mmCIF file of C-alpha atoms in Angstrom:
data_model
loop_
_atom_site.group_PDB
_atom_site.id
_atom_site.type_symbol
_atom_site.label_atom_id
_atom_site.label_comp_id
_atom_site.label_asym_id
_atom_site.label_seq_id
_atom_site.Cartn_x
_atom_site.Cartn_y
_atom_site.Cartn_z
ATOM 1 C CA UNK A 870 38.820 -88.802 -141.789
ATOM 2 C CA UNK A 871 40.865 -88.477 -144.785
ATOM 3 C CA UNK A 872 40.184 -84.912 -145.130
ATOM 4 C CA UNK A 873 41.410 -84.853 -141.502
ATOM 5 C CA UNK A 874 44.524 -86.453 -141.987
ATOM 6 C CA UNK A 875 45.243 -84.078 -144.904
ATOM 7 C CA UNK A 876 44.644 -81.182 -142.948
ATOM 8 C CA UNK A 877 46.841 -82.390 -140.095
ATOM 9 C CA UNK A 878 49.744 -83.466 -142.919
ATOM 10 C CA UNK A 879 49.397 -79.554 -143.893
ATOM 11 C CA UNK A 880 49.868 -78.304 -140.777
ATOM 12 C CA UNK A 881 52.786 -80.390 -139.810
ATOM 13 C CA UNK A 882 54.468 -79.912 -143.313
ATOM 14 C CA UNK A 883 53.848 -76.092 -142.572
ATOM 15 C CA UNK A 884 55.058 -76.408 -138.808
ATOM 16 C CA UNK A 885 58.181 -78.482 -140.159
ATOM 17 C CA UNK A 886 58.866 -75.496 -142.624
ATOM 18 C CA UNK A 887 58.541 -72.685 -139.925
ATOM 19 C CA UNK A 888 60.639 -74.675 -137.701
ATOM 20 C CA UNK A 889 63.209 -75.391 -140.210
ATOM 21 C CA UNK A 890 63.387 -71.421 -140.846
ATOM 22 C CA UNK A 891 63.534 -70.969 -137.095
ATOM 23 C CA UNK A 892 66.598 -73.386 -136.869
ATOM 24 C CA UNK A 893 68.589 -71.853 -139.660
ATOM 25 C CA UNK A 894 67.506 -68.261 -138.073
ATOM 26 C CA UNK A 895 68.677 -69.470 -134.789
ATOM 27 C CA UNK A 896 72.383 -70.870 -135.911
ATOM 28 C CA UNK A 897 72.727 -67.628 -138.382
ATOM 29 C CA UNK A 898 72.055 -65.369 -135.120
ATOM 30 C CA UNK A 899 74.366 -67.418 -132.922
ATOM 31 C CA UNK A 900 77.305 -66.947 -135.407
ATOM 32 C CA UNK A 901 76.610 -63.047 -135.805
ATOM 33 C CA UNK A 902 76.688 -62.886 -131.862
ATOM 34 C CA UNK A 903 79.724 -64.763 -131.619
ATOM 35 C CA UNK A 904 81.468 -62.586 -134.294
ATOM 36 C CA UNK A 905 80.524 -59.316 -133.177
ATOM 37 C CA UNK A 906 81.521 -60.057 -129.606
ATOM 38 C CA UNK A 907 85.094 -61.103 -131.241
ATOM 39 C CA UNK A 908 84.990 -57.463 -132.697
ATOM 40 C CA UNK A 909 84.123 -56.360 -129.506
ATOM 41 C CA UNK A 910 86.832 -57.644 -127.681
ATOM 42 C CA UNK A 911 89.505 -56.547 -130.345
ATOM 43 C CA UNK A 912 88.126 -52.979 -129.752
ATOM 44 C CA UNK A 913 88.698 -53.650 -125.899
ATOM 45 C CA UNK A 914 92.096 -55.472 -126.037
ATOM 46 C CA UNK A 915 93.278 -52.062 -128.101
ATOM 47 C CA UNK A 916 91.570 -49.872 -125.613
ATOM 48 C CA UNK A 917 93.464 -51.685 -122.747
ATOM 49 C CA UNK A 918 96.752 -51.489 -124.327
ATOM 50 C CA UNK A 919 96.241 -47.703 -124.657
ATOM 51 C CA UNK A 920 95.489 -47.411 -121.290
ATOM 52 C CA UNK A 921 98.679 -49.404 -120.565
ATOM 53 C CA UNK A 922 100.522 -47.012 -122.454
ATOM 54 C CA UNK A 923 98.864 -44.010 -120.892
ATOM 55 C CA UNK A 924 100.097 -44.972 -117.463
ATOM 56 C CA UNK A 925 103.354 -45.555 -118.975
ATOM 57 C CA UNK A 926 103.177 -41.754 -119.799
ATOM 58 C CA UNK A 927 101.374 -40.533 -116.663
ATOM 59 C CA UNK A 928 102.410 -42.800 -113.936
ATOM 60 C CA UNK A 929 100.379 -45.833 -112.701
ATOM 61 C CA UNK A 930 97.987 -44.493 -110.348
ATOM 62 C CA UNK A 931 96.879 -41.690 -112.933
ATOM 63 C CA UNK A 932 94.616 -44.184 -114.577
ATOM 64 C CA UNK A 933 92.971 -46.419 -111.688
ATOM 65 C CA UNK A 934 89.660 -46.804 -109.974
ATOM 66 C CA UNK A 935 90.772 -43.605 -107.801
ATOM 67 C CA UNK A 936 90.105 -41.474 -110.479
ATOM 68 C CA UNK A 937 86.549 -42.816 -110.895
ATOM 69 C CA UNK A 938 83.461 -40.873 -109.743
ATOM 70 C CA UNK A 939 82.848 -41.364 -105.766
ATOM 71 C CA UNK A 940 79.654 -41.171 -103.925
ATOM 72 C CA UNK A 941 80.065 -37.715 -103.054
ATOM 73 C CA UNK A 942 79.219 -36.137 -106.556
ATOM 74 C CA UNK A 943 76.507 -36.394 -109.052
ATOM 75 C CA UNK A 944 77.625 -37.804 -112.409
ATOM 76 C CA UNK A 945 75.234 -37.846 -115.545
ATOM 77 C CA UNK A 946 75.733 -40.611 -118.195
ATOM 78 C CA UNK A 947 76.829 -39.328 -121.547
ATOM 79 C CA UNK A 948 75.702 -42.343 -123.400
ATOM 80 C CA UNK A 949 71.739 -43.243 -123.426
ATOM 81 C CA UNK A 950 70.556 -46.826 -124.948
ATOM 82 C CA UNK A 951 67.456 -46.183 -127.284
ATOM 83 C CA UNK A 952 65.320 -49.406 -127.349
ATOM 84 C CA UNK A 953 62.584 -49.817 -129.656
ATOM 85 C CA UNK A 954 60.652 -53.122 -130.139
ATOM 86 C CA UNK A 955 60.625 -55.040 -133.484
ATOM 87 C CA UNK A 956 58.047 -57.140 -134.445
ATOM 88 C CA UNK A 957 59.089 -60.006 -137.445
ATOM 89 C CA UNK A 958 55.471 -60.321 -138.847
ATOM 90 C CA UNK A 959 56.592 -62.752 -141.471
ATOM 91 C CA UNK A 960 56.144 -65.775 -139.294
ATOM 92 C CA UNK A 961 52.765 -66.839 -137.492
ATOM 93 C CA UNK A 962 53.006 -65.987 -133.859
ATOM 94 C CA UNK A 963 54.886 -62.965 -132.545
ATOM 95 C CA UNK A 964 58.713 -62.544 -132.725
ATOM 96 C CA UNK A 965 59.602 -59.592 -131.034
ATOM 97 C CA UNK A 966 62.752 -58.244 -129.992
ATOM 98 C CA UNK A 967 64.329 -55.079 -128.846
ATOM 99 C CA UNK A 968 66.433 -53.033 -131.103
ATOM 100 C CA UNK A 969 69.132 -51.502 -129.363
ATOM 101 C CA UNK A 970 71.220 -48.187 -130.542
ATOM 102 C CA UNK A 971 73.264 -45.742 -128.677
ATOM 103 C CA UNK A 972 73.458 -42.124 -128.530
ATOM 104 C CA UNK A 973 76.258 -40.211 -127.684
ATOM 105 C CA UNK A 974 75.437 -36.667 -125.728
ATOM 106 C CA UNK A 975 77.905 -33.376 -126.284
ATOM 107 C CA UNK A 976 80.058 -33.480 -122.935
ATOM 108 C CA UNK A 977 80.204 -29.723 -123.101
ATOM 109 C CA UNK A 978 77.447 -27.985 -121.759
ATOM 110 C CA UNK A 979 76.727 -24.217 -121.626
ATOM 111 C CA UNK A 980 74.274 -23.393 -118.610
ATOM 112 C CA UNK A 981 73.236 -19.681 -117.921
ATOM 113 C CA UNK A 982 74.845 -17.383 -115.171
ATOM 114 C CA UNK A 983 72.749 -16.077 -112.580
ATOM 115 C CA UNK A 984 73.354 -12.238 -112.932
ATOM 116 C CA UNK A 985 73.675 -10.109 -109.520
ATOM 117 C CA UNK A 986 70.806 -7.623 -110.080
ATOM 118 C CA UNK A 987 70.729 -6.149 -106.954
ATOM 119 C CA UNK A 988 73.398 -2.804 -107.888
ATOM 120 C CA UNK A 989 71.415 -2.656 -111.513
ATOM 121 C CA UNK A 990 67.950 -2.955 -110.064
ATOM 122 C CA UNK A 991 68.248 -0.489 -107.480
ATOM 123 C CA UNK A 992 69.352 2.026 -110.283
ATOM 124 C CA UNK A 993 66.169 1.510 -112.060
ATOM 125 C CA UNK A 994 63.823 1.275 -109.210
ATOM 126 C CA UNK A 995 65.142 4.982 -107.970
ATOM 127 C CA UNK A 996 64.357 6.249 -111.624
ATOM 128 C CA UNK A 997 60.844 5.145 -111.091
ATOM 129 C CA UNK A 998 60.540 6.100 -107.505
ATOM 130 C CA UNK A 999 62.321 9.641 -107.305
ATOM 131 C CA UNK A 1000 60.428 10.482 -104.342
ATOM 132 C CA UNK A 1001 61.775 7.937 -101.710
ATOM 133 C CA UNK A 1002 65.086 8.162 -100.410
ATOM 134 C CA UNK A 1003 67.916 10.291 -101.589
ATOM 135 C CA UNK A 1004 68.939 10.392 -105.043
ATOM 136 C CA UNK A 1005 72.364 8.172 -105.614
ATOM 137 C CA UNK A 1006 74.706 10.342 -107.312
ATOM 138 C CA UNK A 1007 76.343 8.390 -110.405
ATOM 139 C CA UNK A 1008 79.376 9.672 -111.200
ATOM 140 C CA UNK A 1009 80.548 10.634 -114.564
ATOM 141 C CA UNK A 1010 84.254 10.525 -114.968
ATOM 142 C CA UNK A 1011 84.338 9.944 -118.870
ATOM 143 C CA UNK A 1012 82.133 12.822 -119.587
ATOM 144 C CA UNK A 1013 79.069 10.867 -121.264
ATOM 145 C CA UNK A 1014 75.939 12.309 -121.098
ATOM 146 C CA UNK A 1015 73.576 10.481 -118.517
ATOM 147 C CA UNK A 1016 71.388 8.707 -121.188
ATOM 148 C CA UNK A 1017 73.974 7.133 -122.799
ATOM 149 C CA UNK A 1018 75.396 5.660 -119.531
ATOM 150 C CA UNK A 1019 72.153 4.158 -118.865
ATOM 151 C CA UNK A 1020 72.071 2.454 -122.237
ATOM 152 C CA UNK A 1021 75.671 0.964 -121.539
ATOM 153 C CA UNK A 1022 74.463 -0.101 -118.528
ATOM 154 C CA UNK A 1023 71.441 -1.732 -120.080
ATOM 155 C CA UNK A 1024 73.581 -3.326 -122.706
ATOM 156 C CA UNK A 1025 75.923 -4.674 -120.060
ATOM 157 C CA UNK A 1026 73.086 -6.049 -117.784
ATOM 158 C CA UNK A 1027 71.524 -7.843 -120.839
ATOM 159 C CA UNK A 1028 75.237 -8.997 -121.930
ATOM 160 C CA UNK A 1029 75.633 -10.444 -118.357
ATOM 161 C CA UNK A 1030 72.241 -12.042 -118.777
ATOM 162 C CA UNK A 1031 73.448 -14.045 -121.961
ATOM 163 C CA UNK A 1032 76.917 -15.026 -120.361
ATOM 164 C CA UNK A 1033 77.086 -18.826 -120.098
ATOM 165 C CA UNK A 1034 78.917 -20.952 -117.928
ATOM 166 C CA UNK A 1035 80.807 -23.875 -119.972
ATOM 167 C CA UNK A 1036 80.953 -27.079 -118.461
ATOM 168 C CA UNK A 1037 82.891 -30.123 -119.755
ATOM 169 C CA UNK A 1038 81.593 -33.166 -118.542
ATOM 170 C CA UNK A 1039 84.010 -35.021 -120.524
ATOM 171 C CA UNK A 1040 85.165 -38.340 -118.421
ATOM 172 C CA UNK A 1041 88.505 -37.933 -119.864
ATOM 173 C CA UNK A 1042 88.965 -35.007 -117.402
ATOM 174 C CA UNK A 1043 88.674 -37.107 -114.334
ATOM 175 C CA UNK A 1044 92.270 -38.974 -115.332
ATOM 176 C CA UNK A 1045 94.236 -35.554 -116.761
ATOM 177 C CA UNK A 1046 93.525 -32.033 -117.456
ATOM 178 C CA UNK A 1047 95.785 -32.389 -120.803
ATOM 179 C CA UNK A 1048 95.091 -35.746 -121.919
ATOM 180 C CA UNK A 1049 97.602 -37.333 -123.864
ATOM 181 C CA UNK A 1050 97.074 -38.679 -127.363
ATOM 182 C CA UNK A 1051 96.996 -42.693 -126.403
ATOM 183 C CA UNK A 1052 94.116 -41.914 -123.563
ATOM 184 C CA UNK A 1053 91.959 -40.034 -126.334
ATOM 185 C CA UNK A 1054 92.652 -43.383 -128.459
ATOM 186 C CA UNK A 1055 91.600 -45.539 -125.828
ATOM 187 C CA UNK A 1056 88.385 -43.333 -125.159
ATOM 188 C CA UNK A 1057 87.675 -43.586 -128.935
ATOM 189 C CA UNK A 1058 87.817 -47.413 -128.891
ATOM 190 C CA UNK A 1059 85.794 -47.603 -125.849
ATOM 191 C CA UNK A 1060 83.351 -45.693 -127.428
ATOM 192 C CA UNK A 1061 83.009 -48.360 -130.429
ATOM 193 C CA UNK A 1062 82.958 -51.108 -128.034
ATOM 194 C CA UNK A 1063 79.895 -49.214 -126.550
ATOM 195 C CA UNK A 1064 78.337 -49.250 -129.686
ATOM 196 C CA UNK A 1065 79.106 -52.849 -130.509
ATOM 197 C CA UNK A 1066 77.701 -53.933 -127.177
ATOM 198 C CA UNK A 1067 74.504 -52.309 -128.283
ATOM 199 C CA UNK A 1068 74.588 -54.435 -131.483
ATOM 200 C CA UNK A 1069 75.066 -57.776 -129.355
ATOM 201 C CA UNK A 1070 72.171 -56.972 -127.084
ATOM 202 C CA UNK A 1071 69.887 -56.576 -130.324
ATOM 203 C CA UNK A 1072 71.273 -59.856 -131.548
ATOM 204 C CA UNK A 1073 70.635 -61.241 -128.157
ATOM 205 C CA UNK A 1074 67.274 -59.961 -127.801
ATOM 206 C CA UNK A 1075 66.640 -61.500 -131.485
ATOM 207 C CA UNK A 1076 68.066 -64.753 -130.412
ATOM 208 C CA UNK A 1077 65.890 -65.237 -127.353
ATOM 209 C CA UNK A 1078 63.062 -64.252 -129.140
ATOM 210 C CA UNK A 1079 63.587 -66.899 -131.901
ATOM 211 C CA UNK A 1080 64.501 -69.779 -129.256
ATOM 212 C CA UNK A 1081 61.040 -68.657 -127.790
ATOM 213 C CA UNK A 1082 59.333 -69.163 -131.186
ATOM 214 C CA UNK A 1083 60.911 -72.495 -131.876
ATOM 215 C CA UNK A 1084 60.145 -73.509 -128.880
ATOM 216 C CA UNK A 1085 56.425 -72.813 -129.445
ATOM 217 C CA UNK A 1086 56.251 -74.452 -132.853
ATOM 218 C CA UNK A 1087 58.088 -77.623 -131.551
ATOM 219 C CA UNK A 1088 55.440 -77.694 -128.611
ATOM 220 C CA UNK A 1089 52.303 -77.808 -131.287
ATOM 221 C CA UNK A 1090 54.320 -80.320 -133.615
ATOM 222 C CA UNK A 1091 54.378 -82.662 -130.463
ATOM 223 C CA UNK A 1092 50.604 -82.439 -129.628
ATOM 224 C CA UNK A 1093 50.017 -82.906 -133.437
ATOM 225 C CA UNK A 1094 52.211 -85.817 -133.591
ATOM 226 C CA UNK A 1095 50.344 -87.010 -130.178
ATOM 227 C CA UNK A 1096 47.070 -86.695 -131.759
ATOM 228 C CA UNK A 1097 48.357 -88.651 -134.918
ATOM 229 C CA UNK A 1098 49.651 -91.603 -133.023
ATOM 230 C CA UNK A 1099 46.282 -91.726 -130.945
ATOM 231 C CA UNK A 1100 44.205 -91.712 -134.149
ATOM 232 C CA UNK B 728 89.058 -53.013 -113.165
ATOM 233 C CA UNK B 729 90.303 -51.898 -116.409
ATOM 234 C CA UNK B 730 87.155 -52.874 -117.965
ATOM 235 C CA UNK B 731 85.354 -50.631 -115.664
ATOM 236 C CA UNK B 732 87.897 -47.730 -116.094
ATOM 237 C CA UNK B 733 87.778 -48.157 -119.933
ATOM 238 C CA UNK B 734 83.764 -48.115 -120.262
ATOM 239 C CA UNK B 735 83.290 -45.577 -118.040
ATOM 240 C CA UNK B 736 85.806 -43.369 -120.273
ATOM 241 C CA UNK B 737 83.465 -43.872 -122.775
ATOM 242 C CA UNK B 738 81.131 -42.371 -120.960
ATOM 243 C CA UNK B 739 78.592 -44.772 -119.420
ATOM 244 C CA UNK B 740 79.300 -43.987 -115.963
ATOM 245 C CA UNK B 741 76.389 -42.170 -113.787
ATOM 246 C CA UNK B 742 75.962 -41.443 -109.953
ATOM 247 C CA UNK B 743 72.425 -40.575 -109.597
ATOM 248 C CA UNK B 744 70.743 -38.172 -107.069
ATOM 249 C CA UNK B 745 70.438 -41.455 -104.630
ATOM 250 C CA UNK B 746 74.193 -41.762 -105.052
ATOM 251 C CA UNK B 747 73.526 -45.126 -106.392
ATOM 252 C CA UNK B 748 76.275 -45.842 -109.000
ATOM 253 C CA UNK B 749 75.556 -47.731 -112.433
ATOM 254 C CA UNK B 750 78.987 -49.766 -112.151
ATOM 255 C CA UNK B 751 80.634 -52.245 -109.899
ATOM 256 C CA UNK B 752 84.588 -52.542 -109.663
ATOM 257 C CA UNK B 753 84.905 -56.190 -108.707
ATOM 258 C CA UNK B 754 88.762 -56.890 -107.285
ATOM 259 C CA UNK B 755 90.084 -59.810 -105.066
ATOM 260 C CA UNK B 756 88.308 -58.445 -102.190
ATOM 261 C CA UNK B 757 84.861 -58.375 -103.437
ATOM 262 C CA UNK B 758 82.264 -61.018 -102.161
ATOM 263 C CA UNK B 759 80.039 -63.109 -104.493
ATOM 264 C CA UNK B 760 77.332 -62.337 -102.324
ATOM 265 C CA UNK B 761 78.291 -58.252 -102.891
ATOM 266 C CA UNK B 762 78.342 -59.147 -106.966
ATOM 267 C CA UNK B 763 75.272 -61.134 -106.633
ATOM 268 C CA UNK B 764 73.327 -58.260 -104.676
ATOM 269 C CA UNK B 765 74.582 -55.673 -107.545
ATOM 270 C CA UNK B 766 73.652 -57.799 -110.165
ATOM 271 C CA UNK B 767 69.810 -57.989 -108.639
ATOM 272 C CA UNK B 768 69.733 -54.490 -108.044
ATOM 273 C CA UNK B 769 70.654 -53.481 -111.756
ATOM 274 C CA UNK B 770 68.172 -56.058 -112.922
ATOM 275 C CA UNK B 771 65.260 -54.329 -110.862
ATOM 276 C CA UNK B 772 66.141 -50.869 -112.006
ATOM 277 C CA UNK B 773 63.996 -49.629 -114.927
ATOM 278 C CA UNK B 774 66.692 -47.125 -116.462
ATOM 279 C CA UNK B 775 69.036 -50.009 -117.072
ATOM 280 C CA UNK B 776 68.755 -51.650 -120.527
ATOM 281 C CA UNK B 777 71.978 -53.421 -121.017
ATOM 282 C CA UNK B 778 74.540 -54.812 -118.129
ATOM 283 C CA UNK B 779 78.101 -55.658 -119.281
ATOM 284 C CA UNK B 780 79.719 -58.093 -117.197
ATOM 285 C CA UNK B 781 82.852 -59.853 -117.455
ATOM 286 C CA UNK B 782 82.708 -63.429 -118.061
ATOM 287 C CA UNK B 783 85.028 -64.551 -115.370
ATOM 288 C CA UNK B 784 82.835 -62.637 -113.237
ATOM 289 C CA UNK B 785 79.439 -64.083 -114.385
ATOM 290 C CA UNK B 786 80.910 -67.608 -113.872
ATOM 291 C CA UNK B 787 80.822 -66.867 -110.150
ATOM 292 C CA UNK B 788 76.998 -65.939 -110.393
ATOM 293 C CA UNK B 789 76.264 -68.194 -113.053
ATOM 294 C CA UNK B 790 73.480 -69.904 -110.978
ATOM 295 C CA UNK B 791 71.695 -66.264 -110.637
ATOM 296 C CA UNK B 792 72.050 -65.422 -114.369
ATOM 297 C CA UNK B 793 70.839 -68.663 -115.601
ATOM 298 C CA UNK B 794 67.830 -68.237 -113.343
ATOM 299 C CA UNK B 795 67.108 -64.903 -114.886
ATOM 300 C CA UNK B 796 65.788 -66.171 -118.489
ATOM 301 C CA UNK B 797 62.270 -64.490 -118.787
ATOM 302 C CA UNK B 798 62.915 -60.904 -119.201
ATOM 303 C CA UNK B 799 64.350 -59.478 -122.399
ATOM 304 C CA UNK B 800 65.536 -56.583 -120.298
ATOM 305 C CA UNK B 801 67.900 -55.837 -119.269
ATOM 306 C CA UNK B 802 70.207 -57.815 -121.482
ATOM 307 C CA UNK B 803 72.522 -59.277 -120.282
ATOM 308 C CA UNK B 804 76.533 -59.177 -121.949
ATOM 309 C CA UNK B 805 79.262 -61.253 -120.861
ATOM 310 C CA UNK B 806 82.615 -59.452 -122.150
ATOM 311 C CA UNK B 807 85.964 -60.227 -121.940
ATOM 312 C CA UNK B 808 87.976 -58.635 -119.629
ATOM 313 C CA UNK B 809 92.013 -58.158 -119.806
ATOM 314 C CA UNK B 810 93.082 -61.227 -118.682
ATOM 315 C CA UNK B 811 90.290 -63.585 -119.818
ATOM 316 C CA UNK B 812 89.323 -63.699 -123.183
ATOM 317 C CA UNK B 813 85.891 -64.641 -124.690
ATOM 318 C CA UNK B 814 85.067 -68.153 -124.375
ATOM 319 C CA UNK B 815 81.815 -68.770 -126.015
ATOM 320 C CA UNK B 816 81.284 -72.140 -124.638
ATOM 321 C CA UNK B 817 80.718 -70.603 -121.346
ATOM 322 C CA UNK B 818 78.366 -68.082 -122.316
ATOM 323 C CA UNK B 819 75.254 -68.469 -120.670
ATOM 324 C CA UNK B 820 72.742 -67.421 -123.511
ATOM 325 C CA UNK B 821 74.666 -69.177 -126.057
ATOM 326 C CA UNK B 822 75.050 -72.977 -123.906
ATOM 327 C CA UNK B 823 71.056 -72.470 -123.634
ATOM 328 C CA UNK B 824 70.731 -71.521 -127.356
ATOM 329 C CA UNK B 825 72.933 -75.034 -127.998
ATOM 330 C CA UNK B 826 70.956 -77.265 -126.062
ATOM 331 C CA UNK B 827 67.628 -76.154 -127.703
ATOM 332 C CA UNK B 828 67.863 -78.725 -130.603
ATOM 333 C CA UNK B 829 67.113 -82.436 -129.491
ATOM 334 C CA UNK B 830 67.253 -85.441 -131.973
ATOM 335 C CA UNK B 831 63.328 -86.004 -131.775
ATOM 336 C CA UNK B 832 63.139 -82.376 -133.369
ATOM 337 C CA UNK B 833 64.900 -83.702 -136.601
ATOM 338 C CA UNK B 834 62.367 -86.053 -137.288
#
């Protein structure tokens, strides 16, 4: 009976230590979350102010929801969230949360241009099959020998294949072709706000995990308290 | 409206192949039901990890946000808007976290 009482006492002490630790973690995370949200608010406020300045320069309707993408066109996001599960192994039980980070993609994308092969391939196929049809005369105004001209055409063909179409997917282009400095600065502010949002989401996940672990330990403690009262 | 414009300017906007946007612009004509339906749609999508919602708009659908505690993802972040600064006392997560401790726990 004494050994059992000692065993319960030690378990209870360990539980109380764990609960204290969780409570402190909980309060620290709440504080961090509020502070991070205040920093987010500062960046957003700065962004709103710069958007207002841009409206003053470009006009009221230049920066509005009218420029946002409609259902008619497909738009890919330039920001992706990478979430990785993190396990805190110091405590008994599982305290798991998702650590979130943002990745910004390059808005400038180069896509290969499809080359019109018809005219060039016809010339090559005619060389391979000289029997079929009439041979197409190729005018030689520059006086180059025919072999050199074929090489030039081949080079032109490979150069055409290597040509790429550059597309700029930067959302700043929705609002203005030549965006003013205030709009660029607003974009920087909101990009920072997006990164801070990911940090807030990580803290939120951590806080939820700590809350759940605290509740779990509190339940175990109340069970042990009930056993003690009965004994 | 400015929150949407700002964050979309940052590059988070998407219109996928099914013509589904990953944002909703709330104005005076947007009903609470529309906001609720949009919120539920976003929570069901597996390609969304973080939902940013203005705190004043979150107040309108508080009953839906509070009822959706179990899933860690997507994370629902209440953010300030141009006209409504951030109030930690109204934040759903912080309110729940504050109510975690009771007098019995301190014995």
